[in-house]
Every structure is written in structure tokens, then in C-alpha cells.
CSV table of C-alpha atoms in Angstrom, one decimal:
chain,number,residue,atom,x,y,z
A,1,MET,CA,3.1,-25.7,-13.6
A,2,GLU,CA,3.9,-22.0,-15.2
A,3,GLN,CA,4.8,-19.9,-12.8
A,4,LEU,CA,4.9,-15.7,-12.1
A,5,ARG,CA,8.6,-14.6,-12.1
A,6,ALA,CA,10.3,-11.2,-12.5
A,7,ALA,CA,13.6,-10.9,-14.2
A,8,TRP,CA,14.6,-7.4,-12.3
A,9,THR,CA,17.3,-6.2,-14.3
A,10,ALA,CA,20.5,-3.7,-14.0
A,11,GLY,CA,20.4,-0.5,-15.1
A,12,ASP,CA,16.9,1.8,-14.9
A,13,ALA,CA,14.7,-0.4,-16.8
A,14,GLN,CA,13.1,-0.8,-13.7
A,15,PRO,CA,12.2,1.4,-10.5
A,16,ARG,CA,15.3,2.3,-8.5
A,17,ILE,CA,14.8,2.0,-5.2
A,18,ASP,CA,17.1,5.0,-3.9
A,19,TYR,CA,15.5,7.7,-5.7
A,20,PRO,CA,16.3,11.4,-4.2
A,21,PRO,CA,13.1,13.1,-5.9
A,22,TYR,CA,10.8,10.2,-4.1
A,23,ARG,CA,11.6,10.8,-0.9
A,24,SER,CA,9.8,7.6,1.1
A,25,SER,CA,12.7,5.8,-1.2
A,26,VAL,CA,15.1,7.1,0.5
A,27,LEU,CA,13.9,6.9,4.0
A,28,ARG,CA,12.6,3.5,3.5
A,29,HIS,CA,14.2,1.5,1.0
A,30,PRO,CA,16.1,-1.2,2.5
A,31,ILE,CA,20.1,-0.8,3.5
A,32,LYS,CA,20.8,-4.3,5.3
A,33,ALA,CA,20.2,-8.2,3.7
A,34,LEU,CA,16.8,-9.4,3.2
A,35,HIS,CA,16.3,-12.1,5.8
A,36,PRO,CA,15.3,-15.5,3.1
A,37,ALA,CA,12.5,-17.4,4.4
A,38,ASP,CA,11.2,-20.8,3.4
A,39,PRO,CA,8.0,-20.3,1.0
A,40,GLU,CA,6.5,-23.8,2.1
A,41,ALA,CA,6.4,-22.7,5.6
A,42,ALA,CA,4.8,-19.4,4.7
A,43,GLU,CA,2.3,-21.4,1.9
A,44,LEU,CA,0.6,-22.7,5.7
A,45,VAL,CA,-0.5,-20.0,6.9
A,46,ALA,CA,-0.6,-17.3,4.2
A,47,PRO,CA,-4.3,-17.3,2.3
A,48,VAL,CA,-5.1,-19.1,-0.7
A,49,PHE,CA,-7.8,-19.4,-4.0
A,50,GLY,CA,-8.9,-21.7,-6.1
A,51,HIS,CA,-11.2,-21.2,-9.5
A,52,SER,CA,-14.0,-21.3,-6.9
A,53,ASP,CA,-13.0,-18.3,-5.5
A,54,VAL,CA,-13.5,-15.7,-8.1
A,55,ALA,CA,-16.6,-14.8,-9.1
A,56,PRO,CA,-17.1,-13.1,-12.8
A,57,LEU,CA,-18.8,-9.9,-11.6
A,58,GLU,CA,-15.5,-9.3,-9.4
A,59,ALA,CA,-13.7,-7.8,-12.3
A,60,ASP,CA,-16.7,-5.4,-13.0
A,61,LEU,CA,-16.6,-2.5,-10.8
A,62,THR,CA,-19.3,-0.7,-11.6
A,63,ILE,CA,-21.4,-2.8,-10.4
A,64,GLN,CA,-20.9,-3.6,-6.6
A,65,ASP,CA,-23.2,-1.4,-5.0
A,66,ARG,CA,-26.9,-0.5,-5.7
A,67,GLY,CA,-26.2,2.8,-7.8
A,68,GLU,CA,-24.3,3.5,-10.4
A,69,PRO,CA,-20.7,5.0,-9.3
A,70,ILE,CA,-19.4,8.7,-11.3
A,71,GLY,CA,-17.3,9.4,-13.8
A,72,GLU,CA,-15.8,8.0,-17.2
A,73,ARG,CA,-16.6,4.3,-17.0
A,74,ILE,CA,-13.6,2.2,-19.3
A,75,LEU,CA,-12.6,-0.9,-19.6
A,76,VAL,CA,-9.1,-2.7,-19.9
A,77,THR,CA,-7.8,-5.8,-21.1
A,78,GLY,CA,-4.6,-7.1,-22.3
A,79,ARG,CA,-2.7,-10.3,-22.1
A,80,VAL,CA,-0.2,-11.4,-19.1
A,81,LEU,CA,2.9,-13.0,-21.2
A,82,ASP,CA,6.5,-14.4,-20.1
A,83,GLY,CA,9.4,-13.6,-21.8
A,84,GLU,CA,8.6,-15.3,-24.6
A,85,GLY,CA,5.9,-13.9,-25.6
A,86,ARG,CA,3.0,-17.1,-24.4
A,87,PRO,CA,0.4,-16.4,-22.4
A,88,VAL,CA,0.5,-17.0,-18.3
A,89,ARG,CA,-3.1,-19.2,-17.9
A,90,HIS,CA,-5.1,-18.6,-15.3
A,91,GLN,CA,-3.5,-16.9,-12.9
A,92,LEU,CA,-4.9,-14.1,-10.7
A,93,VAL,CA,-4.8,-10.5,-11.0
A,94,GLU,CA,-6.1,-7.3,-8.5
A,95,ILE,CA,-6.7,-4.3,-9.7
A,96,TRP,CA,-7.2,-1.2,-7.0
A,97,GLN,CA,-7.6,2.4,-8.0
A,98,ALA,CA,-8.8,5.9,-6.4
A,99,ASN,CA,-12.2,7.0,-7.6
A,100,ALA,CA,-12.9,9.9,-10.5
A,101,ALA,CA,-12.2,12.8,-7.5
A,102,GLY,CA,-8.8,10.7,-7.2
A,103,ARG,CA,-9.5,9.6,-3.7
A,104,TYR,CA,-9.4,5.9,-2.5
A,105,VAL,CA,-11.6,4.3,0.1
A,106,HIS,CA,-9.6,4.1,2.9
A,107,GLN,CA,-8.6,5.6,6.2
A,108,ARG,CA,-5.5,7.4,5.9
A,109,ASP,CA,-6.8,9.1,2.5
A,110,GLN,CA,-8.9,12.1,3.8
A,111,HIS,CA,-8.1,14.8,1.2
A,112,GLN,CA,-11.0,17.3,0.2
A,113,ALA,CA,-11.9,15.3,-2.9
A,114,PRO,CA,-14.9,13.1,-2.4
A,115,LEU,CA,-16.0,9.5,-1.7
A,116,ASP,CA,-18.7,7.9,-4.3
A,117,PRO,CA,-20.8,5.3,-2.1
A,118,HIS,CA,-21.0,3.3,-5.2
A,119,PHE,CA,-17.8,2.6,-6.3
A,120,THR,CA,-15.1,0.9,-3.4
A,121,GLY,CA,-12.2,0.6,-6.6
A,122,THR,CA,-11.1,-3.0,-5.9
A,123,GLY,CA,-11.7,-6.1,-8.1
A,124,ARG,CA,-10.1,-9.3,-9.7
A,125,CYS,CA,-10.0,-11.5,-12.2
A,126,LEU,CA,-8.2,-14.9,-13.3
A,127,THR,CA,-6.6,-14.6,-17.1
A,128,ASP,CA,-8.0,-16.4,-19.3
A,129,ALA,CA,-6.5,-20.0,-21.6
A,130,ASP,CA,-4.8,-16.8,-23.9
A,131,GLY,CA,-3.3,-15.3,-20.4
A,132,VAL,CA,-6.2,-12.4,-21.1
A,133,TYR,CA,-7.9,-10.5,-18.3
A,134,ARG,CA,-10.8,-7.7,-18.7
A,135,PHE,CA,-11.6,-5.5,-15.9
A,136,VAL,CA,-14.6,-2.6,-16.8
A,137,THR,CA,-14.3,0.7,-14.2
A,138,ILE,CA,-14.1,4.2,-14.0
A,139,LYS,CA,-11.3,6.0,-14.8
A,140,PRO,CA,-9.4,7.8,-11.3
A,141,GLY,CA,-8.6,11.0,-11.1
A,142,PRO,CA,-4.8,12.3,-10.2
A,143,TYR,CA,-4.6,12.8,-6.0
A,144,PRO,CA,-2.3,14.4,-3.8
A,145,TRP,CA,0.4,13.9,-1.8
A,146,ARG,CA,2.8,15.0,0.9
A,147,ASN,CA,5.9,13.8,-1.4
A,148,HIS,CA,7.0,17.7,-1.6
A,149,HIS,CA,4.2,21.0,-2.6
A,150,ASN,CA,1.9,20.4,-5.1
A,151,ALA,CA,2.6,17.4,-6.1
A,152,TRP,CA,0.5,15.4,-7.7
A,153,ARG,CA,0.1,11.7,-9.2
A,154,PRO,CA,-1.5,10.9,-12.8
A,155,ALA,CA,-4.2,8.8,-12.8
A,156,HIS,CA,-3.1,5.2,-12.7
A,157,ILE,CA,-4.5,1.7,-11.6
A,158,HIS,CA,-2.5,-0.8,-9.6
A,159,PHE,CA,-2.2,-4.1,-10.1
A,160,SER,CA,-1.0,-7.3,-8.6
A,161,LEU,CA,-0.9,-10.4,-10.0
A,162,PHE,CA,-0.6,-13.9,-7.9
A,163,GLY,CA,1.7,-17.4,-9.9
A,164,THR,CA,0.9,-20.8,-8.6
A,165,ASP,CA,1.5,-19.3,-4.6
A,166,PHE,CA,0.6,-16.3,-2.3
A,167,THR,CA,4.4,-15.5,-2.5
A,168,GLN,CA,4.8,-15.2,-6.4
A,169,ARG,CA,3.3,-11.7,-6.5
A,170,LEU,CA,4.0,-8.9,-8.8
A,171,ILE,CA,2.9,-5.4,-8.6
A,172,THR,CA,3.0,-2.7,-10.9
A,173,GLN,CA,1.1,0.5,-11.8
A,174,MET,CA,-0.7,1.3,-15.3
A,175,TYR,CA,-1.2,5.1,-16.3
A,176,PHE,CA,-3.1,6.5,-18.9
A,177,PRO,CA,-1.4,7.7,-22.4
A,178,GLY,CA,-1.0,11.5,-22.5
A,179,ASP,CA,-1.0,12.6,-18.6
A,180,PRO,CA,0.7,16.2,-18.1
A,181,LEU,CA,1.5,15.1,-14.9
A,182,PHE,CA,4.3,12.4,-15.9
A,183,GLY,CA,7.2,14.7,-16.4
A,184,LEU,CA,6.2,15.9,-12.4
A,185,ASP,CA,5.6,12.2,-11.0
A,186,PRO,CA,9.1,11.4,-9.3
A,187,ILE,CA,7.9,7.1,-9.0
A,188,TYR,CA,7.6,7.7,-13.0
A,189,GLN,CA,10.4,8.4,-13.1
A,190,SER,CA,12.3,6.2,-10.7
A,191,ILE,CA,12.3,4.2,-13.8
A,192,THR,CA,14.5,6.2,-15.8
A,193,ASP,CA,14.1,4.8,-19.1
A,194,PRO,CA,12.2,5.9,-21.4
A,195,ALA,CA,12.1,3.2,-23.3
A,196,ALA,CA,10.7,1.5,-20.0
A,197,ARG,CA,8.5,4.1,-18.6
A,198,GLU,CA,6.5,3.8,-22.2
A,199,ARG,CA,5.7,0.3,-20.6
A,200,LEU,CA,3.6,1.3,-18.1
A,201,LEU,CA,0.8,3.2,-20.3
A,202,ALA,CA,-2.0,1.7,-22.0
A,203,HIS,CA,-3.2,2.4,-24.9
A,204,TYR,CA,-6.5,3.5,-26.4
A,205,ASP,CA,-8.3,1.1,-28.6
A,206,HIS,CA,-11.1,2.1,-30.5
A,207,ASP,CA,-12.5,-1.4,-31.0
A,208,LEU,CA,-13.1,-2.3,-27.4
A,209,SER,CA,-14.8,1.0,-26.9
A,210,LYS,CA,-18.9,1.2,-27.1
A,211,HIS,CA,-21.2,3.3,-28.3
A,212,GLU,CA,-22.4,5.9,-25.7
A,213,TRP,CA,-20.8,3.3,-22.7
A,214,GLN,CA,-17.5,3.3,-22.3
A,215,LEU,CA,-14.2,4.2,-23.7
A,216,GLY,CA,-11.1,0.6,-23.9
A,217,TYR,CA,-7.3,0.6,-23.0
A,218,ARG,CA,-5.4,-2.7,-23.7
A,219,TRP,CA,-2.6,-2.5,-21.7
A,220,ASP,CA,-0.3,-6.2,-22.0
A,221,ILE,CA,2.6,-6.9,-19.0
A,222,VAL,CA,5.3,-8.9,-19.9
A,223,LEU,CA,6.7,-10.8,-16.8
A,224,THR,CA,10.3,-11.5,-18.2
A,225,GLY,CA,13.0,-10.6,-20.8
A,226,SER,CA,14.0,-7.0,-22.1
A,227,HIS,CA,10.5,-6.1,-22.4
A,228,SER,CA,9.3,-6.7,-19.4
A,229,THR,CA,7.1,-4.8,-17.7
A,230,PRO,CA,8.6,-2.2,-15.1
A,231,MET,CA,7.8,-3.5,-11.6
A,232,GLU,CA,7.9,-2.8,-7.8
A,233,ARG,CA,10.9,-4.9,-6.7
A,234,PRO,CA,9.9,-7.8,-4.3
A,235,GLU,CA,12.6,-5.8,-1.3
A,236,GLU,CA,10.1,-3.1,-1.4
A,237,HIS,CA,7.2,-4.6,0.0
A,238,GLY,CA,9.2,-4.9,3.4
A,239,ALA,CA,10.6,-1.6,3.9
């Protein structure tokens, strides 16, 4: 069975876990050796999922309530591939994001942007036989955060990918092209290899757009190899 694996290459192609401009990384990055865990024991208490647990409608974030959400409707699709370009089939992909005003449905997000009663900002799907995922959603807005004075995050969507077991999980972020906040965002800049940063950018695809309905973006996720998508390192999750 195929499993999700990440190649944490040396150098700047992956996010630095101790990057002074990103204040939380300095305060929270691990400084001691990690404690090994028994993956089989973890599976005894971890959540489980299967094909019957993921409904197709969960991939459309614009129809999850009684009304339509406010904002720019978009389609985001792409393939999940291994380092050899082979599709990673039937794997769980989850996303979460801010709404069009730049606010999450979360109690810790209390800045002055409005909540959208018709948008939860969460969705999930399974990759198909060709490794393709597909989400219909609303383009998220930028939002302020307290890393430094007048700090704003570029618009982005969080992606979580699972392998054959719950302990096989990778997390990354997808950004939109041409965002003026890239040069000011220390999370994006913590990947100091420009080519690797480019791999986090979706590309506008006019063939995916629908007349008077939605714009289309394509973003492939490569799990291993020299062209792998930058991911959060496993040691960051316990920080």
C-alpha cells in the first residue's frame, strides 16, 4: 500500500523551525530530542476513517449551509504525487481557511472582520485514481496577526494530507499568485529557497474557470524528492 512520506532535505527548501522574524518559531521550536512513539499503539486510540466516511459534498465549501457564502467562488484542484511523479491514490485531503474577509470560525480569532454565517471554512475529499483532489470554495482574505506591528498574512489555504494511517500526516499551505504581502510575511519567507517558495503558489487556470460562476486554480502537491512541496516539519506539531 502506498504511504505518504516527506523528504526533509537539508538547507532552505523546507521551512526553518528557528527563524527569528517568525517570532513563534523562536519561542516554540523544539530544543530537546524527540520522544519516539509506537505507531501501532497510537493507532489504537487515534480516529479512523474510510471511503464511506467522506461524502462528495464535503469538498464544496459553498453549499455547507442554507445560504451562499460571500466572496469570490473558486475551484482549487491538482494532483498529489510522489517523488517519481506517480499519483498518490485514495488518500484523505483536508483544507481549512479564513473567509473572504480574512476571519476564521474559531474562538481565538476575534479581530474586527465579520464572520460569514454561511461559510465554515473547512472541507475534505479523497484523491481519485489519478491522485486528483478537487475543492470548490471562497477565496480567503488576508488577516492581521500579532507577530509584529502591522503584520498581515497573505491569503492562503491550509492543506492536511493523510496516508494509510492516522499517524501519517503532512501539513502545508497554498498561496495565490501576485500577493503583495509575500515579501512581508515571515512564515512564507522562512523558506529561504526562492524556487521552493514558488512551489507553494497555485496557478490560475482559465480552463478550470466557469462562465459567470467561478475562477480556477491548479496546485500539485509533491511529497518527496528534490521538487517536493515545502511542508511543516513533523517536529513542529508538538512545539
